[in-house]
Coordinates of C-alpha atoms in Angstrom, one line a residue:
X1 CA 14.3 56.6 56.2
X2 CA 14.0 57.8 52.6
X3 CA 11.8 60.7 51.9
X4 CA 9.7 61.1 49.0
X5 CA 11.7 61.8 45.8
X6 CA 10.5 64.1 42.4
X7 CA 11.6 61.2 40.3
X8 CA 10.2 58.5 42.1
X9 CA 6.7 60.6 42.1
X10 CA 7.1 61.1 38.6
X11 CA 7.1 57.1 38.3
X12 CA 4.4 56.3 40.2
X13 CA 2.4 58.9 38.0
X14 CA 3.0 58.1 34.5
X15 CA 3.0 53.8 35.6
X16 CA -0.2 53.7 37.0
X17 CA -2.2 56.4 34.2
X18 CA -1.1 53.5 31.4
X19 CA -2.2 50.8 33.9
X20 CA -5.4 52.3 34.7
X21 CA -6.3 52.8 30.5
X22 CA -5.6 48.9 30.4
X23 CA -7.4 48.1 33.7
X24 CA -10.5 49.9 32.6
X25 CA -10.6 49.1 29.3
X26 CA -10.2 45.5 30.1
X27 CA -12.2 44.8 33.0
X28 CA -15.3 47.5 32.8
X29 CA -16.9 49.8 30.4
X30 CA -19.5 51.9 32.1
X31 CA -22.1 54.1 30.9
X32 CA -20.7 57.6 29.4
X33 CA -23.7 59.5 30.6
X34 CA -25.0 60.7 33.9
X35 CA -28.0 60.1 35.4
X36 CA -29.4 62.8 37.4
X37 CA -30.3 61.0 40.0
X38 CA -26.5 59.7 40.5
X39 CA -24.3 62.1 43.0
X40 CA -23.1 65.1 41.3
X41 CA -20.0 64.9 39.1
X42 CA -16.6 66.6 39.9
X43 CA -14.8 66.5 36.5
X44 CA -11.1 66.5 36.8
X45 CA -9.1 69.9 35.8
X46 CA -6.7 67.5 33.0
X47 CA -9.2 65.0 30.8
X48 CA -9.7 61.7 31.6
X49 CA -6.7 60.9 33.7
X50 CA -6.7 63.8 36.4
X51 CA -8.3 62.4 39.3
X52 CA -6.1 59.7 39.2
X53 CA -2.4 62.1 38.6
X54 CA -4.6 62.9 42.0
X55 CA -4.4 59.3 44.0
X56 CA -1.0 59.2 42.8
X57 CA 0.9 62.3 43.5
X58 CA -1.2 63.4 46.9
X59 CA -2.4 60.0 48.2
X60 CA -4.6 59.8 51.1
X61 CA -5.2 63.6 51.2
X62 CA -6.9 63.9 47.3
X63 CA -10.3 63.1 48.4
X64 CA -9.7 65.6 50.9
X65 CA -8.7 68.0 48.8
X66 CA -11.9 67.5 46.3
X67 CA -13.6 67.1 49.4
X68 CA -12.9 70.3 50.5
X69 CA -13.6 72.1 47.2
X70 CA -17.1 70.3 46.6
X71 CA -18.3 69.8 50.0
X72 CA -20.9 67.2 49.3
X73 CA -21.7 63.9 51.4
X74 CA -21.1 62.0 47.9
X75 CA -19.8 62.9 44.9
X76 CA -18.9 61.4 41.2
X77 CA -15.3 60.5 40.2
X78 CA -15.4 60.1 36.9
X79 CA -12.1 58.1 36.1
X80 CA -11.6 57.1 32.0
X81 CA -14.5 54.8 31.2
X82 CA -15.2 54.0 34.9
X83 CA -16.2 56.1 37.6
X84 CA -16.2 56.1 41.5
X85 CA -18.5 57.5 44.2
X86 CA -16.7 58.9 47.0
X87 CA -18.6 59.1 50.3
X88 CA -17.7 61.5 53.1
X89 CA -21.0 61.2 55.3
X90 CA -20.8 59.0 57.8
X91 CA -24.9 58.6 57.6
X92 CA -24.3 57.8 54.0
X93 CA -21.3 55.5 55.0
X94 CA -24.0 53.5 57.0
X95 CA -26.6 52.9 53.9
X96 CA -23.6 52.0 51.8
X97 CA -23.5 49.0 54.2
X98 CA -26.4 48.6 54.1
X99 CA -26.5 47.3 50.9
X100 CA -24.4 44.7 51.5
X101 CA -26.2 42.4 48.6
X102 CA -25.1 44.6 46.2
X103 CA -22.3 46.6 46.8
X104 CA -19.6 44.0 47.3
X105 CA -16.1 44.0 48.4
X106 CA -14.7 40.2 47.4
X107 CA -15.0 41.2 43.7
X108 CA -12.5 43.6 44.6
X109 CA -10.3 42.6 46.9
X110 CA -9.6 39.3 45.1
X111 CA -8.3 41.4 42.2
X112 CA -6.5 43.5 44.4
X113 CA -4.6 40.4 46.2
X114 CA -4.1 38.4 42.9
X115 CA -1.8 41.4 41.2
X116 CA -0.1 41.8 45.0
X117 CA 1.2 38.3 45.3
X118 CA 1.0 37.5 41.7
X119 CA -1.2 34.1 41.6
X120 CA -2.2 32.4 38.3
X121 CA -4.5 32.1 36.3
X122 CA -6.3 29.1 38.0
X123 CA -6.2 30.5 41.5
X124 CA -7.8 33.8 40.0
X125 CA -10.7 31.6 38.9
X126 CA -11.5 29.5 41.7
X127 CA -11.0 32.9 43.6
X128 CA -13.3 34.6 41.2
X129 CA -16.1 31.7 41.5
X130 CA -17.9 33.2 38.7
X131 CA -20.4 30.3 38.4
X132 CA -19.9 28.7 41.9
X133 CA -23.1 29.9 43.6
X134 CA -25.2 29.2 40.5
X135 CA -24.2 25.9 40.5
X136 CA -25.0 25.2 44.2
X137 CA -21.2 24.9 45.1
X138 CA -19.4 26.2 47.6
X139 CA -16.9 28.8 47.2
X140 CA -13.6 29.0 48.9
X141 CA -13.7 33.5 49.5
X142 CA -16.8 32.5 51.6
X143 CA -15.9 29.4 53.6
X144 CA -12.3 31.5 54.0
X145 CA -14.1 34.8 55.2
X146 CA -16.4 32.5 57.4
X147 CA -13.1 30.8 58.8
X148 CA -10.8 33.5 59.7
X149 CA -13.6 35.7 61.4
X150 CA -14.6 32.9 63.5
X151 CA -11.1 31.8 64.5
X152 CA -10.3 35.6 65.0
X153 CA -13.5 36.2 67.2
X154 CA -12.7 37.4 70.9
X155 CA -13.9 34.5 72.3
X156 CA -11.8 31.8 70.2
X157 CA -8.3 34.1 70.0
X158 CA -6.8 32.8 73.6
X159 CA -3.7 30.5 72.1
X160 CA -2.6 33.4 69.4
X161 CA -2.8 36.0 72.6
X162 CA -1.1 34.4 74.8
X163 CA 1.6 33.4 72.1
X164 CA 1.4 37.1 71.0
X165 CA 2.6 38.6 74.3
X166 CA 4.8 35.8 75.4
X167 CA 7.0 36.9 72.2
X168 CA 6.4 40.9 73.4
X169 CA 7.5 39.7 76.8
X170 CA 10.7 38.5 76.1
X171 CA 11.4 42.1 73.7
X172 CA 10.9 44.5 76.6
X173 CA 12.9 41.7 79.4
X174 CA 15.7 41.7 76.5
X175 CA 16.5 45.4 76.7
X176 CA 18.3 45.9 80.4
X177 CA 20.5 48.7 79.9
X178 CA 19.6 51.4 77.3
X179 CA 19.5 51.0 73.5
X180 CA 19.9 54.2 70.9
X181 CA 17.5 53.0 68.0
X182 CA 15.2 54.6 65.8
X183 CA 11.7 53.8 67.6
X184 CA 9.6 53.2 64.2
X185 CA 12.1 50.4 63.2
X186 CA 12.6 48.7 66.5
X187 CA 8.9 49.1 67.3
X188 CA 8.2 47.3 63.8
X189 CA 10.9 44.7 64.3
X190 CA 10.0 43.8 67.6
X191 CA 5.7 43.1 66.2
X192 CA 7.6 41.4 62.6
X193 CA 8.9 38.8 65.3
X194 CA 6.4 38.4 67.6
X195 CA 3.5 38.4 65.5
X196 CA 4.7 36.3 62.9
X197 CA 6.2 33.5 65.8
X198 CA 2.2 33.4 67.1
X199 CA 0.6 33.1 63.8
X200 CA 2.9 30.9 62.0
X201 CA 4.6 29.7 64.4
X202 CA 8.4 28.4 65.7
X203 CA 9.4 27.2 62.1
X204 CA 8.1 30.5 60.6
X205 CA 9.8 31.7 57.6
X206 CA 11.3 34.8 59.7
X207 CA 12.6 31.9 62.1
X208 CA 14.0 29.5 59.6
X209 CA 16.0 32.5 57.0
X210 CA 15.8 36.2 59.4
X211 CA 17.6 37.9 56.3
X212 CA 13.7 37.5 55.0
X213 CA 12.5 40.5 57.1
X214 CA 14.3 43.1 55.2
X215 CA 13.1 41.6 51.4
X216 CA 9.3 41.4 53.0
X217 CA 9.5 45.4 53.8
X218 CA 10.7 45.9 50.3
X219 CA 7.5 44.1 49.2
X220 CA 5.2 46.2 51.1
X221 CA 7.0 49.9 50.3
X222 CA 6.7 49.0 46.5
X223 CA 3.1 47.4 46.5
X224 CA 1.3 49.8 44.9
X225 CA 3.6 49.4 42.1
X226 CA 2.8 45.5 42.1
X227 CA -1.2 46.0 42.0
X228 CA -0.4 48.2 38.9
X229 CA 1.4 45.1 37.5
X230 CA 3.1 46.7 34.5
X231 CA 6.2 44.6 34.1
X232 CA 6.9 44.6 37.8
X233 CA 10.1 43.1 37.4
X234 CA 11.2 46.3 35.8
X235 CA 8.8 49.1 37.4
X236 CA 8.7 47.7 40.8
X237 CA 12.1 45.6 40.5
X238 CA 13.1 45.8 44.8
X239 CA 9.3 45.2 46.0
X240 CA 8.8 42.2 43.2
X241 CA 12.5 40.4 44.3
X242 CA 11.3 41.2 47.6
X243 CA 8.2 39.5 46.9
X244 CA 9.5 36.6 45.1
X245 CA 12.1 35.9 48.3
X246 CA 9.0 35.8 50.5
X247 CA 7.5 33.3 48.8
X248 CA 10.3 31.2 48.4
X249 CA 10.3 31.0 52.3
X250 CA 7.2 30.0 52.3
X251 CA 7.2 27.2 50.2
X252 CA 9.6 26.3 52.3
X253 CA 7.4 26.4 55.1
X254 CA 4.7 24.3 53.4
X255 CA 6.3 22.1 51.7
X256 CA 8.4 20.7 55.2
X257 CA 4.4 21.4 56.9
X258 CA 6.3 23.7 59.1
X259 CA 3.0 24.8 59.8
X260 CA 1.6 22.0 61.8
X261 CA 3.3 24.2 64.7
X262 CA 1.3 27.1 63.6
X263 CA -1.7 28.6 64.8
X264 CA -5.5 27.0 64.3
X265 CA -5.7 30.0 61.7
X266 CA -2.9 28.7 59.6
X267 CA -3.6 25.2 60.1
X268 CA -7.2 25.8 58.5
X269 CA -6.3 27.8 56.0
X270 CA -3.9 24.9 54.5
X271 CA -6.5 22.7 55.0
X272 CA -8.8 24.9 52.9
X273 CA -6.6 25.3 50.4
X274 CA -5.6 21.9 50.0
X275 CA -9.5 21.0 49.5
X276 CA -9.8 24.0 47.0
X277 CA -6.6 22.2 44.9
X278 CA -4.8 25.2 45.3
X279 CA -1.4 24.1 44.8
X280 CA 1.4 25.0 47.5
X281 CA 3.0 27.3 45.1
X282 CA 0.1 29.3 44.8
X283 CA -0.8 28.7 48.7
X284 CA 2.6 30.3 49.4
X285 CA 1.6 33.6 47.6
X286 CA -1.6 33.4 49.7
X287 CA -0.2 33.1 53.0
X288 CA 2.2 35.4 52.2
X289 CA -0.9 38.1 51.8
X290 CA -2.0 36.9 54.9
X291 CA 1.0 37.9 56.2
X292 CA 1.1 41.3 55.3
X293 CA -2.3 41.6 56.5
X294 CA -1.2 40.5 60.1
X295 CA 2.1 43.0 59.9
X296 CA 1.6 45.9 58.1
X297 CA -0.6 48.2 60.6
X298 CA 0.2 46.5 64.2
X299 CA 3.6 48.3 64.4
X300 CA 3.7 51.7 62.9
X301 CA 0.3 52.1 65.0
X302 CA 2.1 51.2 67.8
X303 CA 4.8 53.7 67.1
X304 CA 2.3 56.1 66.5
X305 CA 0.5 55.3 69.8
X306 CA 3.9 55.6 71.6
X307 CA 4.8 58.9 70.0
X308 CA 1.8 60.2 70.8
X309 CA 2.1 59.5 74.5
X310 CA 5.8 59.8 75.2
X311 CA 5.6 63.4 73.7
X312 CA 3.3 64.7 76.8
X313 CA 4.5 64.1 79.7
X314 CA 1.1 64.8 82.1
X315 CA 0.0 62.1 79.6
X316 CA 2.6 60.1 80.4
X317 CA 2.3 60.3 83.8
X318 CA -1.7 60.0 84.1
X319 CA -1.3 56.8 81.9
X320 CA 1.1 55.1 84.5
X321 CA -1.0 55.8 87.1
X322 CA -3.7 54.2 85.3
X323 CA -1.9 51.2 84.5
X324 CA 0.2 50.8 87.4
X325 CA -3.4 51.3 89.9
X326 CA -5.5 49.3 88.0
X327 CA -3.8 47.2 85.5
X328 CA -0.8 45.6 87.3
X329 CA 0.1 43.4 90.2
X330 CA 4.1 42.7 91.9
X331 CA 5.3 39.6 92.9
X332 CA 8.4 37.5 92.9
X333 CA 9.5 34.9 90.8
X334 CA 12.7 32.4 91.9
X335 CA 13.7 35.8 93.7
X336 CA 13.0 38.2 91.1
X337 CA 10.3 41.2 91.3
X338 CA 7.9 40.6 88.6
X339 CA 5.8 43.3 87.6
X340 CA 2.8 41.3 85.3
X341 CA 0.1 43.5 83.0
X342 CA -3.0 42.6 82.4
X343 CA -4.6 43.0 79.2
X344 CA -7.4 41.9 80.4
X345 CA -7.8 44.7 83.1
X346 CA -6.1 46.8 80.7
X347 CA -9.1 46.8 78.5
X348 CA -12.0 47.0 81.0
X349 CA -10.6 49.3 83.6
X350 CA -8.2 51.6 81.8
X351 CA -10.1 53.8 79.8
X352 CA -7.2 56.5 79.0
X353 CA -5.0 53.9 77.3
X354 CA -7.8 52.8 75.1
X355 CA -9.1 56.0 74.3
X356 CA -5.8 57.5 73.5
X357 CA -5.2 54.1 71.1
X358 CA -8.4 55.1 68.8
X359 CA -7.9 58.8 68.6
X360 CA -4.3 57.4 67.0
X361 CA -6.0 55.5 64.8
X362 CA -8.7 57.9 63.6
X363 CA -5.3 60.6 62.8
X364 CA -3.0 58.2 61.3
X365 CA -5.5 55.6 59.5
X366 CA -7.0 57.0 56.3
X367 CA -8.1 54.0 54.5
X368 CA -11.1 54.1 52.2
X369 CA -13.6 51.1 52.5
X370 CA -13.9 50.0 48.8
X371 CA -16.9 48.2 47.5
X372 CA -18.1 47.1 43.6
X373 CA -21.7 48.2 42.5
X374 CA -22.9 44.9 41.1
X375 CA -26.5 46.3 40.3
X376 CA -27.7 49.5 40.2
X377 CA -28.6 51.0 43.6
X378 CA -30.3 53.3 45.5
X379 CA -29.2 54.2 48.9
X380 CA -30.5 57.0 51.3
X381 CA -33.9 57.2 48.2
X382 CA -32.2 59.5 46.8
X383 CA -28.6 58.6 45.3
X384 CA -28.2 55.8 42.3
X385 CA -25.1 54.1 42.1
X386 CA -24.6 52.5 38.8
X387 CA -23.6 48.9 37.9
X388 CA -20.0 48.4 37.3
X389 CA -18.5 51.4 39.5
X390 CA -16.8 51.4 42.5
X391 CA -17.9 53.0 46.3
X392 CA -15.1 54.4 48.0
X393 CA -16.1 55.3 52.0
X394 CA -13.1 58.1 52.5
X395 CA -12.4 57.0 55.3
X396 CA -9.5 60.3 55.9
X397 CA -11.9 62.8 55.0
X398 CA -14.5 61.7 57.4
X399 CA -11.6 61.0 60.3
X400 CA -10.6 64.8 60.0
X401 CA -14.1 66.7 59.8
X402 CA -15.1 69.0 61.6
X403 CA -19.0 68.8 61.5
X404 CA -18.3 65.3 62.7
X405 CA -15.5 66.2 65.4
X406 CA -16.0 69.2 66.4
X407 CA -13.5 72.3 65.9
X408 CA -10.4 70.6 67.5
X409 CA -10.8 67.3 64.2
X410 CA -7.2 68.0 63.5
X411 CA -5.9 67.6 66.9
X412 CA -4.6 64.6 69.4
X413 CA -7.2 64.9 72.1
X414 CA -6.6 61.7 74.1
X415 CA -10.0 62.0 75.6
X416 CA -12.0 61.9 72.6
X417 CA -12.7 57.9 72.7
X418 CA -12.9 58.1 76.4
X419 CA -16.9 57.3 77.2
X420 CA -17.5 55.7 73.4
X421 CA -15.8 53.5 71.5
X422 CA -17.6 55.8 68.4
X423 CA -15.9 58.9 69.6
X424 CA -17.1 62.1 71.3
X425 CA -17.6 66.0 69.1
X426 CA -16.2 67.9 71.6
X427 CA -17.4 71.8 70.9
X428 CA -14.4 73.8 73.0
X429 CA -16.1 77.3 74.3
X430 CA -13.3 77.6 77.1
X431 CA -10.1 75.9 76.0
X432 CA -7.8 75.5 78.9
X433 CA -5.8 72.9 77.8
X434 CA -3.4 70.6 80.7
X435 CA 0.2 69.9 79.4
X436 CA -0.9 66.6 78.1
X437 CA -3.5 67.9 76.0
X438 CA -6.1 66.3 77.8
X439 CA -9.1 68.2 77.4
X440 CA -11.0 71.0 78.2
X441 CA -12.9 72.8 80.8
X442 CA -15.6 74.1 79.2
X443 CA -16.8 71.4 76.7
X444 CA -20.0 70.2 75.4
X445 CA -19.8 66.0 74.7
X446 CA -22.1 64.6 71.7
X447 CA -21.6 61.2 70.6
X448 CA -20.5 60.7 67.3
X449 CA -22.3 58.8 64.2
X450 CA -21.2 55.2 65.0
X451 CA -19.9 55.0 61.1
X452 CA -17.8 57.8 61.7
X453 CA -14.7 56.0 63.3
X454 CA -13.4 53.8 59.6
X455 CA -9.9 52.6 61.3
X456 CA -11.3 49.0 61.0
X457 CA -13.6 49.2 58.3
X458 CA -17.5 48.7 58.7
X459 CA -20.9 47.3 57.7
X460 CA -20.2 43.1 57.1
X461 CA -16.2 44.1 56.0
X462 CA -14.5 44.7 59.6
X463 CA -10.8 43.7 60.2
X464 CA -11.1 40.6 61.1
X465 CA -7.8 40.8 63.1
X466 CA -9.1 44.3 65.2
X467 CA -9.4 42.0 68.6
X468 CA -6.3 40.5 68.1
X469 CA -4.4 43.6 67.0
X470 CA -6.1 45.7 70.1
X471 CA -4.3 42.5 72.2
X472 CA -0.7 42.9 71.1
X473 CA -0.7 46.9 70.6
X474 CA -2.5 48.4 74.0
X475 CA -0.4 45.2 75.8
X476 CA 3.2 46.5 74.3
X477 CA 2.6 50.0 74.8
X478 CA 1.7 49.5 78.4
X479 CA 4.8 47.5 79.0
X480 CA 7.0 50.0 77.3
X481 CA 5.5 52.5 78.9
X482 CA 6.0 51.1 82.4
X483 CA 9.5 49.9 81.7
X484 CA 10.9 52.3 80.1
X485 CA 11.9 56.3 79.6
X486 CA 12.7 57.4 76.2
X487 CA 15.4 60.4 76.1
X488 CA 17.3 62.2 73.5
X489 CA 20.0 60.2 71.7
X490 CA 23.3 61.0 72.6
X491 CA 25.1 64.1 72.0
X492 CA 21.3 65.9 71.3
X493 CA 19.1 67.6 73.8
X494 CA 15.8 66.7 72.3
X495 CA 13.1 64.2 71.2
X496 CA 12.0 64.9 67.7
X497 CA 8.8 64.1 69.0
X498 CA 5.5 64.0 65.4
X499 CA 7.6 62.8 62.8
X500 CA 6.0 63.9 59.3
X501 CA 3.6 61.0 57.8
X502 CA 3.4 59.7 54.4
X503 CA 0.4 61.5 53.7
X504 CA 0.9 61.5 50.0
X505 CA 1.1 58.0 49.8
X506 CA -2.4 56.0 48.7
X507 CA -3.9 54.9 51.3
X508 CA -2.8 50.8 51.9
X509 CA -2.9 50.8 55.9
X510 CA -2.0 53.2 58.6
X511 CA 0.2 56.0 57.2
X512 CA 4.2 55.8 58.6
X513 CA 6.5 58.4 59.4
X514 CA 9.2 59.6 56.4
X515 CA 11.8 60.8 59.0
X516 CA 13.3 58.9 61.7
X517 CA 12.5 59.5 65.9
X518 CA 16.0 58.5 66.8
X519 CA 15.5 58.0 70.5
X520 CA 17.5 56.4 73.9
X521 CA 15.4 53.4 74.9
X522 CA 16.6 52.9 79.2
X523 CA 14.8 51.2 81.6
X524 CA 13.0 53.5 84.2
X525 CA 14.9 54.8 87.0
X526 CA 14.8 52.4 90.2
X527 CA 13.1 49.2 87.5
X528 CA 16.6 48.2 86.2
X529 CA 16.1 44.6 87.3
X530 CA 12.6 44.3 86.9
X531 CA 10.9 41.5 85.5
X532 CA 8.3 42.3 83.1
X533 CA 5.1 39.7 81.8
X534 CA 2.5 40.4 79.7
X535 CA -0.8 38.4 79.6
X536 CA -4.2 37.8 78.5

């Protein structure tokens, strides 16, 4: 894998500082003056543009970094002729959502998505649905939201699970002998596959033309260059062909109704479409966003997850135990042992595995939740938020606090998620940490501010794939974890085990790793010939 380059920094910087003049001149003009009753203002060191040579050159870590210098729970960006409030209290994080009438996150993320997959002019408008409401008519970002969180709701995602882990089945059954690979890209192959066979089915566009896998990663490594969307074809040339393949193979897909094998999702979101007159072209461009919604954080959190657990062995080995006692049944199938996990079991019974899948998260996923201020606000009585700026929940800066955490914030402590799904501050007075990291002896346990944990979002905006994605992640790790051992590759004597992540790159999903973990995938000693299933 490439690391991060001078030159290619440099880019980055001086493409988005032009974009970001034309952006806010164009879309916004706030007011120049501050109210005193808005959150204090942290002025940039260079004029103007500073805070945003920030975003670019350091990524997820900038509001971090100002966080750490002005250590308030919100704080005033001011950005050219717009400005951004950047909240690092979870408390504060909660009356944000709160004001879910007013601080909105459509406006947004329809601009965001119309520069990523590049729709017209017409799309942007019935996306925009600027008079829509007023006129008593429905609008599509609604009925769509409404749509995809129902189909996606625990109780109605059955057909995509089970189709989700028969795919992830047949990866781990295909590997009998021992494989040398590096574990970020088969980890990332294997959920490209899978995930995309369940949601869009058999004639998928990965099915139909495989040399579409590579152009699709292309897309997503150069996206930030896209949303900029200063002459892409020239700034962002790999990520915009990249693109522009995709969507070919998706027209494809539509146009031949490939996906009337698909999944209810896809089926209804055609259909919605279609009513909305949103032409297949443009329907194309959508699903492709869709699709890097469903594949761009599943498999480098897996990777992460495994990393994390291969890398201590008492870990290791307590996880097994947990699976293997309370998670998976033998049998025999036309002869065969068949060693079937539950996920079903795995998530009510096997607390370990799920704890030590959220601490991942809350290390690995910085991502801000981003609302527009639509009319001035006040939240908590005491902070205004002004019409026309942006809320930025940091997300990062929250996941790595220590007032929130307690003093260990920075570290993997697979117990930390283990009695709440909001996490535990764990205040060490008597570390005595196991191999594994697993704890300590003398600890005191408070539960954390439910807001706190931002992995999925929060307030009215959560992932509306986080059920799903908790189906197909904690399944495949417990199957790799049960099938296989990793060891060194050959000719080296060590795992290189915590990879650096792209921490300098803003914040789009769950960061990845910038060096490779080249690693010897081989079936556990004694389970050559074992059959392995994964269900709901």
């Amino acid at each position: 894998m490439r690391d991060h380059q001078d030159g290619e920094t440099s880019k980055y910087v001086v493409i988005f500082a032009i974009s970001a003049i034309i952006i806010a001149m164009v879309l916004r003009s706030v007011h120049g003056d501050h109210d005193s009753r808005e959150p204090p203002v942290v002025h940039p060191r260079i004029p103007l543009i500073g805070h945003i040579i920030g975003l670019m050159t350091n990524g997820a870590k900038y509001w971090s970094t100002l966080s750490a210098r002005y250590p308030h729970p919100i704080f005033t960006v001011p950005m050219l002729s717009s400005r951004t409030y950047v909240i690092t209290s979870p408390s504060l994080a909660s009356q944000a959502q709160r004001a879910s009438k007013t601080l909105l996150f459509n406006p947004l993320i329809v601009e965001v998505t119309g520069r990523m997959v590049g729709f017209d002019n017409q799309t942007m408008n019935i996306l925009r649905h600027k008079s829509a409401k007023e006129e008593g008519r429905s609008v599509l970002m609604d009925e769509m939201h409404e749509m995809i969180y129902s189909v996606l709701s625990p109780t109605e995602i059955k057909d995509i699970s089970v189709g989700v882990l028969q795919q992830l089945t047949e990866c781990i059954n295909e590997v009998t002998g021992s494989i040398e690979t590096d574990l970020f890209l088969w980890v990332r192959s294997q959920f490209t596959m899978a995930t995309t066979y369940a949601i869009y089915g058999p004639e998928n566009p990965f099915v139909m033309n495989p040399s579409l896998e590579e152009p699709f990663w292309d897309f997503e490594e150069g996206l930030i260059k896209l949303i900029v969307g200063i002459f892409p074809s020239l700034t962002a040339r790999k990520a915009y062909y990249g693109r522009e393949r995709c969507i070919e193979g998706m027209i494809e897909y539509i146009k031949n109704e490939r996906y009337r094998k698909a999944s209810k999702l896809i089926q209804e979101r055609v259909q919605l479409h279609s009513r909305y007159n949103i032409s297949e072209t443009q329907m194309a461009k959508s699903e492709l966003g869709m699709l890097f919604g469903a594949l761009v954080n599943a498999g480098v959190t897996t990777f992460w997850v495994l990393n994390n657990i291969f890398s201590r062995p008492e870990l290791l080995a307590m996880i097994r135990d947990e699976i293997e006692g309370k998670a998976m049944s033998i049998s025999s199938i036309d002869g065969r042992e068949t060693r079937t996990i539950s996920f079903s079991a795995l998530k009510s019974t096997c607390p370990l595995i799920n704890s030590v899948y959220r601490e991942t998260l809350r290390l690995v996923a910085p991502m801000s939740s981003s609302r527009l201020v639509t009319v001035d606000t006040m939240i908590a009585d005491r902070y205004l938020l002004r019409s026309n700026s942006v809320v930025q929940i940091a997300g990062g800066v929250i996941h790595e606090d220590p007032s929130i955490w307690g003093a260990d914030a920075a570290d993997f402590n697979p117990r930390r998620f283990l009695t709440s799904q909001s996490g535990t501050r764990t205040d060490i007075s008597d570390h005595n940490e196991s191999e594994g990291g697993t704890g300590a002896t003398a600890a005191e346990k408070k539960q954390v501010h439910p807001a706190a944990f931002r992995a999925f979002g929060g307030g009215s905006v959560f992932c509306p794939g986080r059920h799903f994605a908790q189906v197909e992640i904690i399944s495949f790790v417990a199957g790799v974890v049960m099938a296989f051992d990793l060891a060194p590759p050959m000719g080296t004597r060590h795992i290189w085990f915590d990879p650096p992540k792209d921490e300098k790159r803003i914040p789009i999903g769950v960061m990845k790793p910038v060096k490779e973990l080249q690693v010897q995938i081989q079936r556990r000693l004694g389970m050559e010939g074992m059959r392995w299933v994964l269900e709901l």
